[in-house]
């Protein structure tokens, strides 16, 4: 089955700097890669997703890149702000098989003032 | 994004009793819903996949007789924790998959068993 590894587990960046979170997956058939942000005590929120027919997707300060050959994908947050502090989860699944989504263990992002 | 509601948000029950948690997709039909359990500072642990009109698929190690799941309609799935024990105390979150495969989470239910 699919296995998703996420790094780092904790990340601290200065406000205004960029943050990068990386994930790898094991099943080459996976074709859907969402990213979720979870603030303390709240639900995970879908912030961006990418499907395997594209290599990059951007939404304002957030971008995700996908390298299918290497089986890794990354989340990039530019011009970080205090409200970006949260836990971020990457995930992977195969839409064609209607598979469940497999989550990484999460990255706790701290934005330093 | 789509909206998923979950009720109740918090519940305290005595050991041995049963608790029902409801998950609703408010603005879309969800043929598939998921139930997760989350421990403090940890990732989401999938408990089961709930498909409308059929039996739920449970993950390894999850007792299906203890965690009863019913997906009676395209907008409602319920999780019943039967004969609850203190070790069942946790944060339970549901999610629903929309027609374009995006998955949205409910706000979660904090269960405390005394």
Short mmCIF file of C-alpha atoms in Angstrom, two decimals:
data_model
loop_
_atom_site.label_atom_id
_atom_site.label_comp_id
_atom_site.label_asym_id
_atom_site.label_seq_id
_atom_site.Cartn_x
_atom_site.Cartn_y
_atom_site.Cartn_z
CA UNK A 1 0.00 0.00 0.00
CA UNK A 2 0.88 3.66 -0.18
CA UNK A 3 3.29 5.16 2.32
CA UNK A 4 3.88 8.91 2.68
CA UNK A 5 6.94 10.34 4.39
CA UNK A 6 7.00 14.01 5.38
CA UNK A 7 9.93 16.22 6.40
CA UNK A 8 10.76 18.11 8.50
CA UNK A 9 8.58 17.34 11.51
CA UNK A 10 9.17 20.85 12.84
CA UNK A 11 10.15 23.99 10.95
CA UNK A 12 10.81 27.48 12.24
CA UNK A 13 11.20 30.38 9.81
CA UNK A 14 11.48 34.11 10.23
CA UNK A 15 8.39 36.08 9.28
CA UNK A 16 8.69 37.13 5.67
CA UNK A 17 10.95 34.24 4.71
CA UNK A 18 9.91 31.17 2.72
CA UNK A 19 9.03 27.75 4.10
CA UNK A 20 9.37 24.46 2.26
CA UNK A 21 7.91 21.14 3.34
CA UNK A 22 8.77 17.96 1.46
CA UNK A 23 6.99 14.64 1.05
CA UNK A 24 7.76 11.39 -0.68
CA UNK A 25 5.35 8.64 -1.63
CA UNK A 26 5.85 4.99 -2.46
CA UNK A 27 3.05 4.03 -4.87
CA UNK A 28 3.88 5.18 -8.39
CA UNK A 29 0.18 4.89 -9.26
CA UNK A 30 -0.78 7.71 -6.87
CA UNK A 31 -2.08 10.68 -8.82
CA UNK A 32 -3.69 13.03 -6.31
CA UNK A 33 -1.69 15.01 -3.74
CA UNK A 34 -3.53 17.37 -1.37
CA UNK A 35 -2.07 19.54 1.38
CA UNK A 36 -3.93 20.36 4.57
CA UNK A 37 -3.36 23.02 7.22
CA UNK A 38 -4.52 22.35 10.76
CA UNK A 39 -4.53 25.03 13.42
CA UNK A 40 -4.63 24.03 17.07
CA UNK A 41 -8.00 22.54 18.02
CA UNK A 42 -9.44 22.99 14.54
CA UNK A 43 -10.21 20.84 11.56
CA UNK A 44 -7.67 20.20 8.79
CA UNK A 45 -8.33 22.56 5.89
CA UNK A 46 -7.53 21.79 2.29
CA UNK A 47 -5.19 24.57 1.13
CA UNK A 48 -4.02 23.29 -2.21
CA UNK A 49 -3.89 20.07 -4.19
CA UNK A 50 -2.15 18.85 -7.30
CA UNK A 51 -3.01 16.10 -9.71
CA UNK A 52 -0.41 14.13 -11.60
CA UNK A 53 -1.07 15.74 -14.96
CA UNK A 54 0.74 18.92 -13.84
CA UNK A 55 4.11 19.56 -12.26
CA UNK A 56 3.34 22.75 -10.40
CA UNK A 57 0.38 24.66 -9.05
CA UNK A 58 0.28 28.06 -7.42
CA UNK A 59 -2.28 29.93 -5.37
CA UNK A 60 -1.10 33.34 -4.15
CA UNK A 61 1.68 32.68 -1.60
CA UNK A 62 1.32 28.92 -1.75
CA UNK A 63 2.74 26.62 -4.40
CA UNK A 64 3.10 22.89 -4.75
CA UNK A 65 5.52 21.05 -7.01
CA UNK A 66 5.36 17.42 -8.06
CA UNK A 67 8.14 15.21 -9.37
CA UNK A 68 6.55 11.94 -10.45
CA UNK A 69 9.81 10.35 -11.48
CA UNK A 70 11.32 10.85 -8.05
CA UNK A 71 7.97 10.36 -6.31
CA UNK A 72 8.18 13.48 -4.25
CA UNK A 73 6.16 16.64 -3.88
CA UNK A 74 6.71 19.84 -1.95
CA UNK A 75 4.77 22.74 -0.45
CA UNK A 76 6.26 26.20 -0.73
CA UNK A 77 4.97 29.13 1.29
CA UNK A 78 6.46 32.52 0.42
CA UNK A 79 6.42 35.75 2.45
CA UNK A 80 5.36 33.86 5.54
CA UNK A 81 3.04 35.53 8.03
CA UNK A 82 2.18 34.75 11.67
CA UNK A 83 -1.12 33.20 10.63
CA UNK A 84 0.79 30.59 8.64
CA UNK A 85 1.81 28.97 11.94
CA UNK A 86 0.06 25.59 12.02
CA UNK A 87 0.57 21.90 11.33
CA UNK A 88 0.70 21.00 7.66
CA UNK A 89 -0.10 17.53 6.33
CA UNK A 90 0.70 16.19 2.90
CA UNK A 91 -1.23 13.25 1.48
CA UNK A 92 -1.42 10.98 -1.54
CA UNK A 93 -3.96 8.71 -3.17
CA UNK A 94 -5.02 7.11 -6.45
CA UNK A 95 -8.19 8.67 -7.81
CA UNK A 96 -8.63 5.95 -10.42
CA UNK A 97 -8.89 3.28 -7.75
CA UNK A 98 -10.98 5.59 -5.55
CA UNK A 99 -8.42 4.99 -2.82
CA UNK A 100 -8.41 6.43 0.65
CA UNK A 101 -6.02 9.32 1.18
CA UNK A 102 -2.81 8.45 3.02
CA UNK A 103 -1.45 11.26 5.20
CA UNK A 104 2.07 12.14 6.18
CA UNK A 105 2.87 12.64 9.86
CA UNK A 106 2.70 16.40 9.64
CA UNK A 107 5.04 19.38 9.91
CA UNK A 108 4.66 21.91 12.69
CA UNK A 109 5.49 25.30 11.19
CA UNK A 110 6.44 28.16 13.51
CA UNK A 111 6.66 31.66 12.10
CA UNK A 112 9.06 33.70 14.22
CA UNK A 113 8.45 37.45 14.69
CA UNK B 1 -14.63 24.86 -0.51
CA UNK B 2 -17.33 22.46 0.48
CA UNK B 3 -18.81 22.40 3.98
CA UNK B 4 -18.91 19.43 6.31
CA UNK B 5 -20.58 19.63 9.70
CA UNK B 6 -20.13 17.33 12.66
CA UNK B 7 -22.22 17.01 15.79
CA UNK B 8 -21.73 17.12 18.70
CA UNK B 9 -18.52 19.14 19.02
CA UNK B 10 -17.92 17.88 22.54
CA UNK B 11 -19.40 15.02 24.51
CA UNK B 12 -18.74 13.59 27.94
CA UNK B 13 -20.15 10.18 28.72
CA UNK B 14 -19.85 7.56 31.40
CA UNK B 15 -17.91 4.37 30.87
CA UNK B 16 -20.11 1.65 29.37
CA UNK B 17 -22.50 3.94 27.54
CA UNK B 18 -22.71 4.55 23.79
CA UNK B 19 -22.18 7.78 21.91
CA UNK B 20 -23.31 8.68 18.41
CA UNK B 21 -21.49 11.25 16.26
CA UNK B 22 -23.03 12.64 13.09
CA UNK B 23 -21.21 13.86 10.01
CA UNK B 24 -23.04 15.77 7.29
CA UNK B 25 -21.99 17.18 3.94
CA UNK B 26 -24.00 20.37 3.69
CA UNK B 27 -23.61 21.47 0.08
CA UNK B 28 -22.66 18.38 -1.86
CA UNK B 29 -23.43 14.70 -2.06
CA UNK B 30 -20.74 12.47 -0.66
CA UNK B 31 -20.71 8.85 -1.74
CA UNK B 32 -17.64 8.34 0.43
CA UNK B 33 -16.99 9.60 3.93
CA UNK B 34 -14.12 8.83 6.26
CA UNK B 35 -13.73 8.62 10.02
CA UNK B 36 -10.46 9.52 11.70
CA UNK B 37 -9.14 9.60 15.18
CA UNK B 38 -6.48 12.11 16.17
CA UNK B 39 -4.33 12.01 19.28
CA UNK B 40 -2.66 15.19 20.55
CA UNK B 41 0.15 16.40 18.31
CA UNK B 42 -0.23 13.44 16.00
CA UNK B 43 -1.42 12.79 12.50
CA UNK B 44 -4.85 11.63 11.47
CA UNK B 45 -5.45 7.92 11.97
CA UNK B 46 -7.99 6.54 9.53
CA UNK B 47 -10.49 4.31 11.28
CA UNK B 48 -12.86 3.42 8.47
CA UNK B 49 -14.19 4.33 5.06
CA UNK B 50 -17.93 4.77 4.83
CA UNK B 51 -19.70 4.24 1.51
CA UNK B 52 -23.32 5.18 1.03
CA UNK B 53 -25.54 2.15 0.95
CA UNK B 54 -22.88 -0.40 1.81
CA UNK B 55 -20.91 -1.66 4.77
CA UNK B 56 -18.01 0.38 6.01
CA UNK B 57 -14.45 -0.73 5.42
CA UNK B 58 -12.46 -0.74 8.64
CA UNK B 59 -8.72 -0.29 8.96
CA UNK B 60 -6.64 -2.99 10.54
CA UNK B 61 -6.89 -2.93 14.31
CA UNK B 62 -10.18 -1.03 14.46
CA UNK B 63 -12.99 -3.04 16.06
CA UNK B 64 -16.02 -2.85 13.82
CA UNK B 65 -18.36 -3.99 16.59
CA UNK B 66 -17.15 -1.20 18.82
CA UNK B 67 -17.16 1.58 16.25
CA UNK B 68 -20.39 1.22 14.32
CA UNK B 69 -20.61 3.22 11.12
CA UNK B 70 -23.75 3.89 9.14
CA UNK B 71 -23.89 5.84 5.87
CA UNK B 72 -27.62 5.95 5.28
CA UNK B 73 -27.72 8.79 2.78
CA UNK B 74 -25.46 10.76 0.46
CA UNK B 75 -25.13 13.51 3.06
CA UNK B 76 -25.02 11.71 6.39
CA UNK B 77 -22.70 9.24 8.06
CA UNK B 78 -22.78 8.32 11.73
CA UNK B 79 -20.18 6.82 14.04
CA UNK B 80 -21.40 5.13 17.22
CA UNK B 81 -18.85 4.33 19.89
CA UNK B 82 -20.40 1.44 21.79
CA UNK B 83 -19.66 0.56 25.39
CA UNK B 84 -17.21 3.43 25.62
CA UNK B 85 -14.16 3.19 27.86
CA UNK B 86 -11.74 5.90 29.00
CA UNK B 87 -9.20 4.77 26.39
CA UNK B 88 -11.74 5.72 23.70
CA UNK B 89 -11.39 9.35 24.75
CA UNK B 90 -10.05 11.18 21.73
CA UNK B 91 -10.71 13.68 18.98
CA UNK B 92 -12.82 12.10 16.23
CA UNK B 93 -12.97 13.80 12.84
CA UNK B 94 -15.01 12.88 9.81
CA UNK B 95 -14.40 13.91 6.24
CA UNK B 96 -16.39 13.74 3.03
CA UNK B 97 -15.20 13.40 -0.53
CA UNK B 98 -16.83 15.66 -3.07
CA UNK B 99 -17.55 14.76 -6.72
CA UNK B 100 -14.16 16.08 -7.90
CA UNK B 101 -12.35 13.96 -5.33
CA UNK B 102 -11.48 16.74 -2.93
CA UNK B 103 -11.87 15.78 0.71
CA UNK B 104 -13.22 18.14 3.34
CA UNK B 105 -13.16 17.68 7.08
CA UNK B 106 -15.74 18.26 9.75
CA UNK B 107 -14.84 20.32 12.82
CA UNK B 108 -14.31 17.23 14.97
CA UNK B 109 -15.82 15.80 18.14
CA UNK B 110 -13.94 15.77 21.42
CA UNK B 111 -15.06 12.63 23.27
CA UNK B 112 -14.30 12.24 26.97
CA UNK B 113 -15.25 9.01 28.69
CA UNK B 114 -15.32 9.16 32.48
#
